[in-house]
mmCIF file of N, CA and C in Angstrom:
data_model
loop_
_atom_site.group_PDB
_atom_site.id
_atom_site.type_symbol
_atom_site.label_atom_id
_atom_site.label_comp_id
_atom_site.label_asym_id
_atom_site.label_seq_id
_atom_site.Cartn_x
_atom_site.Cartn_y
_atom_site.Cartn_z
ATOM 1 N N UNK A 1 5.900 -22.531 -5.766
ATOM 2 C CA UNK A 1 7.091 -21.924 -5.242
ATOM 3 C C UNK A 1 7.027 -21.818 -3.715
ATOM 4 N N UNK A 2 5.993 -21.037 -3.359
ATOM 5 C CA UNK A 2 5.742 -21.155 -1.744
ATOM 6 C C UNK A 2 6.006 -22.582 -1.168
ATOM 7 N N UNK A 3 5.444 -23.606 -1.502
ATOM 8 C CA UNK A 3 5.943 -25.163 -1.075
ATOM 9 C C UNK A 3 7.406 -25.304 -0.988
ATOM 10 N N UNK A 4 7.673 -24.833 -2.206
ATOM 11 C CA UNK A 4 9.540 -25.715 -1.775
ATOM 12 C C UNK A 4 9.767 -24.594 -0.837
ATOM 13 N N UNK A 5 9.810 -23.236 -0.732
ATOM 14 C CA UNK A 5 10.068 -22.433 -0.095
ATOM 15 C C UNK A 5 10.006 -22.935 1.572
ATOM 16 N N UNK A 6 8.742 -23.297 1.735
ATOM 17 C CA UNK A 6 8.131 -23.947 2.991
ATOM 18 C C UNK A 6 9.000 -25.190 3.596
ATOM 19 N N UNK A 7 9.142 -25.941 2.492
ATOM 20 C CA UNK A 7 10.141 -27.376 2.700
ATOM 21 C C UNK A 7 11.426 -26.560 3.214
ATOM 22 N N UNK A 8 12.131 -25.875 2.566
ATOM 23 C CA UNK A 8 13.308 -25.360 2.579
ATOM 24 C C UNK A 8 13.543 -24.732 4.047
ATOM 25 N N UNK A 9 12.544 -23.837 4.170
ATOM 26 C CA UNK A 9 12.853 -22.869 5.212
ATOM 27 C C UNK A 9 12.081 -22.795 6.385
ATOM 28 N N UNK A 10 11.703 -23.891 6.274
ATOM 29 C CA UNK A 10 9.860 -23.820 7.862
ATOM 30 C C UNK A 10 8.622 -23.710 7.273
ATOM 31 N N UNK A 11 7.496 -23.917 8.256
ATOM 32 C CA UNK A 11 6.756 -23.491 7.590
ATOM 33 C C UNK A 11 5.857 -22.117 7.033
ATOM 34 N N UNK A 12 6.772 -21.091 7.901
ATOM 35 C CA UNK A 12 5.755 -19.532 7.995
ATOM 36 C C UNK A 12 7.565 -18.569 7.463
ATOM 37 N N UNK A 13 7.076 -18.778 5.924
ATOM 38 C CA UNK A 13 7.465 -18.106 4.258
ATOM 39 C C UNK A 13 6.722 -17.303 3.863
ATOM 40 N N UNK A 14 6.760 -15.960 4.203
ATOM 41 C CA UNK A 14 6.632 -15.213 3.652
ATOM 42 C C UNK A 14 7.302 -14.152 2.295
ATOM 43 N N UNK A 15 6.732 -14.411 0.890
ATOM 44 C CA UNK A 15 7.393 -13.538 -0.221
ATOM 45 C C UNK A 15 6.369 -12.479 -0.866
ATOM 46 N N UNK A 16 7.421 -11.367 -0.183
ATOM 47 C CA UNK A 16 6.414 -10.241 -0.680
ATOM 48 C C UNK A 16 6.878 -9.751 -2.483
ATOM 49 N N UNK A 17 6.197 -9.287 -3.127
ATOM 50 C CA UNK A 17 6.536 -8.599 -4.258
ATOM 51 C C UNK A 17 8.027 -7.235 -4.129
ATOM 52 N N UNK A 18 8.311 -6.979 -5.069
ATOM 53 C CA UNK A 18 9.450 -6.035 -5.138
ATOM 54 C C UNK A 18 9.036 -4.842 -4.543
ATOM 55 N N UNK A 19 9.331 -4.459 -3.282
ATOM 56 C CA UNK A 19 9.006 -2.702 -3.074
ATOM 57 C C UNK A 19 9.068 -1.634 -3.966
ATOM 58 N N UNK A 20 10.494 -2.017 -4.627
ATOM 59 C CA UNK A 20 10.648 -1.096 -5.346
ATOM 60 C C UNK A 20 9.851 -0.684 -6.615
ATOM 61 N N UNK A 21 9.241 -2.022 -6.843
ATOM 62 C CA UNK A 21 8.552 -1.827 -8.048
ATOM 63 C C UNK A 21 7.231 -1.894 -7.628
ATOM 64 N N UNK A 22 6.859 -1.862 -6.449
ATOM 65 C CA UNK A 22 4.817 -1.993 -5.874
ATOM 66 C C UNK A 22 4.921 0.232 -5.503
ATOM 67 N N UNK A 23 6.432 0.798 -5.077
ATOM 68 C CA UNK A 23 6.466 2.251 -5.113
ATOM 69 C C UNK A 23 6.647 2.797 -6.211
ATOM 70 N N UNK A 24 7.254 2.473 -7.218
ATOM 71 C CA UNK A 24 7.281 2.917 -8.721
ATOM 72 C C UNK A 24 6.044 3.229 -9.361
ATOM 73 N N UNK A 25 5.220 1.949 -9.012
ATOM 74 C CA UNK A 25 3.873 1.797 -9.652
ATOM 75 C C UNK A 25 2.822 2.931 -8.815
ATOM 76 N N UNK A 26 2.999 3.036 -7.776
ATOM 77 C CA UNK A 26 2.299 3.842 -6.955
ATOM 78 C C UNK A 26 2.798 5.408 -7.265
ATOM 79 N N UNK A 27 3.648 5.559 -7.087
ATOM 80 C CA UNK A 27 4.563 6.827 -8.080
ATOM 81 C C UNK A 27 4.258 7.421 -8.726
ATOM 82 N N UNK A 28 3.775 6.627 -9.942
ATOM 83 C CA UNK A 28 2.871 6.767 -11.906
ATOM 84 C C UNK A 28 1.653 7.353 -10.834
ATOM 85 N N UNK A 29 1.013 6.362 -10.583
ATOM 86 C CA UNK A 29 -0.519 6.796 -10.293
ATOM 87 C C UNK A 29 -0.437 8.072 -9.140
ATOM 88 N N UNK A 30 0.307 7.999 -8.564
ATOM 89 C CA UNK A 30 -0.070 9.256 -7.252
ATOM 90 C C UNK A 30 -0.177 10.537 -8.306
ATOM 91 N N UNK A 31 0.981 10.682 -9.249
ATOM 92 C CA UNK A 31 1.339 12.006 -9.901
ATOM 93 C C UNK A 31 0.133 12.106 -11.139
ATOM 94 N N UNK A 32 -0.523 10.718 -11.597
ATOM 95 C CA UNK A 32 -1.342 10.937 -12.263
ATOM 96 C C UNK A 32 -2.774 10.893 -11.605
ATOM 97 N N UNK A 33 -2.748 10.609 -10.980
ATOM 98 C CA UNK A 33 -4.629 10.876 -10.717
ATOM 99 C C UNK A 33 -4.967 11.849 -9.314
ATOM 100 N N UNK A 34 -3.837 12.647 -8.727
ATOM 101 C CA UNK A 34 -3.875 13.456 -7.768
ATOM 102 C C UNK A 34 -3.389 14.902 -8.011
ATOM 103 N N UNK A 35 -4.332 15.340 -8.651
ATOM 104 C CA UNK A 35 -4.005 16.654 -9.381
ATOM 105 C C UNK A 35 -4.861 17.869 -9.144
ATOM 106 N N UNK A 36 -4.648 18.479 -8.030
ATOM 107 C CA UNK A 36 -5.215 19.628 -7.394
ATOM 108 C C UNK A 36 -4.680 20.816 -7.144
ATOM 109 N N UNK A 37 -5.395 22.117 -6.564
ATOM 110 C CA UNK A 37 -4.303 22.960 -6.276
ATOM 111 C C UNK A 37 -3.095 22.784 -5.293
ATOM 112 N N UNK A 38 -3.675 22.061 -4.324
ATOM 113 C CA UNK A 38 -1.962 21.619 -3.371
ATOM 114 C C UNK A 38 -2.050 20.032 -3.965
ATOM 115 N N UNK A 39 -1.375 19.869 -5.198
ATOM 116 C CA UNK A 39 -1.023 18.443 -5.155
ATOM 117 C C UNK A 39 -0.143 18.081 -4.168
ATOM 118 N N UNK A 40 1.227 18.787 -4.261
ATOM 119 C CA UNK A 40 2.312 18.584 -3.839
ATOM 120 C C UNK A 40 2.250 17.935 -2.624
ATOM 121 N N UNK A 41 1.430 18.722 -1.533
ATOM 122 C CA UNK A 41 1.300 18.002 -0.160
ATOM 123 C C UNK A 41 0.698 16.983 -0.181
ATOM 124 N N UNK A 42 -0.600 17.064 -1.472
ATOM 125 C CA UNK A 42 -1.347 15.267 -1.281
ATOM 126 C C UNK A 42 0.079 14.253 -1.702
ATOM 127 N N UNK A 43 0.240 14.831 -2.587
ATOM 128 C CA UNK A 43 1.564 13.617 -3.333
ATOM 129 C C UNK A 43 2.339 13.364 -1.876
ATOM 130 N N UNK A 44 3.058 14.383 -1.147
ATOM 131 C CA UNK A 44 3.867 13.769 -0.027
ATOM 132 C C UNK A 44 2.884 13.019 1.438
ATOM 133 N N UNK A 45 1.427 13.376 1.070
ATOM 134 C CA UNK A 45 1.090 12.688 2.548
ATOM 135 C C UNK A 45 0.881 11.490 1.667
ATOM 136 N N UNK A 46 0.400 11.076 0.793
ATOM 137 C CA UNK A 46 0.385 9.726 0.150
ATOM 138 C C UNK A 46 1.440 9.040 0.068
ATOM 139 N N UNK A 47 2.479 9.495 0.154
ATOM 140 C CA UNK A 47 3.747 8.452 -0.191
ATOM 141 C C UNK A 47 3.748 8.279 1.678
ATOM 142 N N UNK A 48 3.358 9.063 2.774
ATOM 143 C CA UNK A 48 4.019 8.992 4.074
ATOM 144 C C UNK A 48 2.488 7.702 4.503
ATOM 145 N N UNK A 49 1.360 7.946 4.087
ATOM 146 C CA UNK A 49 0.680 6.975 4.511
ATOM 147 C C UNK A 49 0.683 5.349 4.110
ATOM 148 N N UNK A 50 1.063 5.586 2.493
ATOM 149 C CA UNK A 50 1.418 4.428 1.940
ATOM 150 C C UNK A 50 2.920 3.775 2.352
ATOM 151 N N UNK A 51 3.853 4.778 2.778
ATOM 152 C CA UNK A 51 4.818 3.920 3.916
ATOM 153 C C UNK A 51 4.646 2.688 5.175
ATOM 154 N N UNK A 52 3.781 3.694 5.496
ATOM 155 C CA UNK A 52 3.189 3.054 6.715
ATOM 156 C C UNK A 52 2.323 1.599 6.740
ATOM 157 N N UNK A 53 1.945 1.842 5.497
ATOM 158 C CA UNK A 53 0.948 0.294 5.320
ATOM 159 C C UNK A 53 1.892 -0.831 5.183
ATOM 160 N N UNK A 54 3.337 -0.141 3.918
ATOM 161 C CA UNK A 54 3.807 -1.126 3.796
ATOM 162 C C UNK A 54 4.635 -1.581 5.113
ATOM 163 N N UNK A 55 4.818 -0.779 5.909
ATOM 164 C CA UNK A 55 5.694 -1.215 6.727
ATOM 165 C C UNK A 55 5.198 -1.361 8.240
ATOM 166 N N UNK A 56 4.045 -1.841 8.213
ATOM 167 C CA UNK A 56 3.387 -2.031 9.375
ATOM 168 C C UNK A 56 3.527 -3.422 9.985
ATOM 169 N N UNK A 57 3.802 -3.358 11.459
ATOM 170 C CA UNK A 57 4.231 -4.240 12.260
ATOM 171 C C UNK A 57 3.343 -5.508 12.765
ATOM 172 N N UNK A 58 2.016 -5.676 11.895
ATOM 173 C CA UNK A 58 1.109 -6.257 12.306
ATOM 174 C C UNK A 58 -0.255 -6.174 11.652
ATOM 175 N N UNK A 59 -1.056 -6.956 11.175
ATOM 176 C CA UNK A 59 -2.400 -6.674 10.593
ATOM 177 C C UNK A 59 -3.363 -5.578 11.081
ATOM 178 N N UNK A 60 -3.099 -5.453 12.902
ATOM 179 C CA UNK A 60 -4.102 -4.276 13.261
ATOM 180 C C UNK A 60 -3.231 -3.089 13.213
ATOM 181 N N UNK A 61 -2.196 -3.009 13.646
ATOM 182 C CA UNK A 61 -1.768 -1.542 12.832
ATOM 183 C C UNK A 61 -1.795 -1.223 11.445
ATOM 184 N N UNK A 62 -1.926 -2.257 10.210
ATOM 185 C CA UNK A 62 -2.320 -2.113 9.120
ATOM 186 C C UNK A 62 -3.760 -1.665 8.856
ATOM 187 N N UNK A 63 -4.605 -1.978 9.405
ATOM 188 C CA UNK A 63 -5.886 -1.920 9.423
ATOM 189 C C UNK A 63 -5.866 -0.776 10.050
ATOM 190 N N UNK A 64 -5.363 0.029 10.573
ATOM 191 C CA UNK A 64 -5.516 1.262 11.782
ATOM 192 C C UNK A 64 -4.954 2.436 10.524
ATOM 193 N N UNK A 65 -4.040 2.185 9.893
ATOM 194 C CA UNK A 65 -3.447 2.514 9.326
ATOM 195 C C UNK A 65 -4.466 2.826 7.945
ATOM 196 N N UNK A 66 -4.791 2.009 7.151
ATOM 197 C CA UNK A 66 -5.981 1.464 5.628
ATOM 198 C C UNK A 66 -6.922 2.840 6.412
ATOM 199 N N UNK A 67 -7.470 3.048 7.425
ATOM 200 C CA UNK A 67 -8.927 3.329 7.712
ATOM 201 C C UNK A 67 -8.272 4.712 7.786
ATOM 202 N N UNK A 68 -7.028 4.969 8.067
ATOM 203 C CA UNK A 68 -6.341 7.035 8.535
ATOM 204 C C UNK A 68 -6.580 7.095 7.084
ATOM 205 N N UNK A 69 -5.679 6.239 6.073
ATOM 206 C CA UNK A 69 -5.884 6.513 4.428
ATOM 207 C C UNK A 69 -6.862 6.588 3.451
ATOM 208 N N UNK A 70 -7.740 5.914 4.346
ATOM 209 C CA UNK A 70 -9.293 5.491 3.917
ATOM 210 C C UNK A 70 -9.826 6.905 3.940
ATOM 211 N N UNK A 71 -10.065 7.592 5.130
ATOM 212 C CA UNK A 71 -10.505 8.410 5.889
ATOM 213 C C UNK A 71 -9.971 9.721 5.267
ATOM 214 N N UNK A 72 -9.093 10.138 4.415
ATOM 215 C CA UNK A 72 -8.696 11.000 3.720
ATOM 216 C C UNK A 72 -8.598 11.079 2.183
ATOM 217 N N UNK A 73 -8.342 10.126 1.791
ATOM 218 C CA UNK A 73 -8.629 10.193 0.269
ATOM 219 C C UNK A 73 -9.682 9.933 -0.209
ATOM 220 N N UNK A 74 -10.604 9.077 0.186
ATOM 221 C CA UNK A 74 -12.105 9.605 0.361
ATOM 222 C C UNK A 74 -12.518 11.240 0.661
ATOM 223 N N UNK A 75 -12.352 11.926 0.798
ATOM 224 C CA UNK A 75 -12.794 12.865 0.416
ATOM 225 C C UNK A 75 -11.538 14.226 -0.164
ATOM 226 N N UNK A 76 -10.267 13.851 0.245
ATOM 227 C CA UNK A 76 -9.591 14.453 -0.958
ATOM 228 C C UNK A 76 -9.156 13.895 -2.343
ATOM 229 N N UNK A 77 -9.493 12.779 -2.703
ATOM 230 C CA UNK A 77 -9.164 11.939 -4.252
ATOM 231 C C UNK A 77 -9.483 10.933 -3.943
ATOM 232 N N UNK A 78 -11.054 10.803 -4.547
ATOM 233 C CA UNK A 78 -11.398 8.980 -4.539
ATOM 234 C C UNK A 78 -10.864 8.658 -5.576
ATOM 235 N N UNK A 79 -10.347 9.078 -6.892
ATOM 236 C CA UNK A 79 -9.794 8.274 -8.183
ATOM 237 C C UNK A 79 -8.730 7.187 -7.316
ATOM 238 N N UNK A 80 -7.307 8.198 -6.574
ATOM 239 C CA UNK A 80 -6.548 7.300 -5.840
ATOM 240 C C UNK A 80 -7.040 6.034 -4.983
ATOM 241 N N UNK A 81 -7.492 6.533 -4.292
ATOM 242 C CA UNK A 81 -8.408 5.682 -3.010
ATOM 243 C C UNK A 81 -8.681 4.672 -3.977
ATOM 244 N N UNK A 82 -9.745 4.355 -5.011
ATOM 245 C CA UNK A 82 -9.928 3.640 -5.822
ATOM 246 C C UNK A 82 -9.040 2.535 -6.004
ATOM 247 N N UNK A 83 -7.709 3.588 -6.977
ATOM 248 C CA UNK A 83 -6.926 2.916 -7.629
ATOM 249 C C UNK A 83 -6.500 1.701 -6.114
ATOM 250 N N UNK A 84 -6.305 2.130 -5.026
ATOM 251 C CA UNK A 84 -5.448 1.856 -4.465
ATOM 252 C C UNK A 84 -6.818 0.317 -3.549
ATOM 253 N N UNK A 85 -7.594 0.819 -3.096
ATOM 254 C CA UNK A 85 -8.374 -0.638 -3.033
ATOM 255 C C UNK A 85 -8.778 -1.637 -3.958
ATOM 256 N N UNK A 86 -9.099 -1.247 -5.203
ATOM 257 C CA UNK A 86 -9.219 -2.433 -6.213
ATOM 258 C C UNK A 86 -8.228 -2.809 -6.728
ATOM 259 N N UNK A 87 -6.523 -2.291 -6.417
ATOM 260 C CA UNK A 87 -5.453 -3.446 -7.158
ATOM 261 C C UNK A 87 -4.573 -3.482 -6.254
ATOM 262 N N UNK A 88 -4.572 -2.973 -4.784
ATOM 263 C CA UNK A 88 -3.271 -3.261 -3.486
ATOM 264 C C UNK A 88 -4.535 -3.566 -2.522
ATOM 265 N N UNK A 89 -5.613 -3.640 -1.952
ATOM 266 C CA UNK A 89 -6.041 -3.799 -0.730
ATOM 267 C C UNK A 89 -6.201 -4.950 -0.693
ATOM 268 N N UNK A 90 -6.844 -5.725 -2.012
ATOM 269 C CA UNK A 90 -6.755 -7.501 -1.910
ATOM 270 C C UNK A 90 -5.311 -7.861 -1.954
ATOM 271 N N UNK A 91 -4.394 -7.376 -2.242
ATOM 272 C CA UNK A 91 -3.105 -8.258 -2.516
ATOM 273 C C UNK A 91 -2.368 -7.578 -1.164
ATOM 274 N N UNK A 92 -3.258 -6.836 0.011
ATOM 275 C CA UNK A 92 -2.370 -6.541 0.837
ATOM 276 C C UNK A 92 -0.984 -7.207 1.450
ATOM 277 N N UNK A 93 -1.399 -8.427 1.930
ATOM 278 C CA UNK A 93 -0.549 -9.467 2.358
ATOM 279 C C UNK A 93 0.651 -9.695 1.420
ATOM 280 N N UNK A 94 0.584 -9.463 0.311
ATOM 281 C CA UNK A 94 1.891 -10.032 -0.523
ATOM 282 C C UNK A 94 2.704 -8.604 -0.890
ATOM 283 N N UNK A 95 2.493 -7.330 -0.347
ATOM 284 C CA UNK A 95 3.176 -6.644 -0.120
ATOM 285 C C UNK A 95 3.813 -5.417 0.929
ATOM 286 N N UNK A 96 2.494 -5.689 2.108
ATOM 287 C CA UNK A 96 2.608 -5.320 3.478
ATOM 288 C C UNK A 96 3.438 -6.006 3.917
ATOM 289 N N UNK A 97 4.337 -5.593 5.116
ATOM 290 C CA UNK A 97 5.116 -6.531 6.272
ATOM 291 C C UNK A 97 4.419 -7.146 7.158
ATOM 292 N N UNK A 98 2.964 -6.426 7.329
ATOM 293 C CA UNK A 98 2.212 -6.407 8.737
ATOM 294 C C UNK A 98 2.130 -7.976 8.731
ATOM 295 N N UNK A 99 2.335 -9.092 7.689
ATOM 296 C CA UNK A 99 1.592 -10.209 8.045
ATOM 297 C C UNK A 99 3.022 -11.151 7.639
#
């Protein structure tokens, strides 16, 4: 698909996955594996950091960005942190802007 895409439109095609459905999925898991006495605020700084990744203007503000998120859910919820490097940090590129 990327090829004809490439033929079609130049060669630098970028197709990211559905937002709506890479935040849905993130959604399920924030409310399920972030369950403390202040969830509420982890739940809203997680959705404001995970904004930011997706909508980062460039690989090093992404990376600047991974290491603020890194740097906090590591020690307030590694389950998340987890979830969130072994099934979005390799597929960053196909649903970040940064690239």
């Amino acid at each position: 698909m990327n090829a004809i895409l490439s033929m079609m439109f130049g060669t630098k095609v970028q197709v990211l996955v559905c937002h709506w459905h890479i935040r849905r999925a993130w959604e399920k898991n924030i409310k399920s594996s972030i369950s403390t006495a202040d969830s509420k605020a982890l739940h809203k700084k997680a959705r404001v950091y995970l904004s930011s990744l997706m909508y980062a203007k460039d690989p090093e503000e992404f990376y600047v960005k991974w290491n603020e998120f890194r740097q906090c859910y590591l020690v307030e919820d590694i389950t998340f942190y987890t979830y969130m490097f072994d099934y979005y940090y390799p597929k960053r590129e196909k649903w970040s802007k940064a690239w």
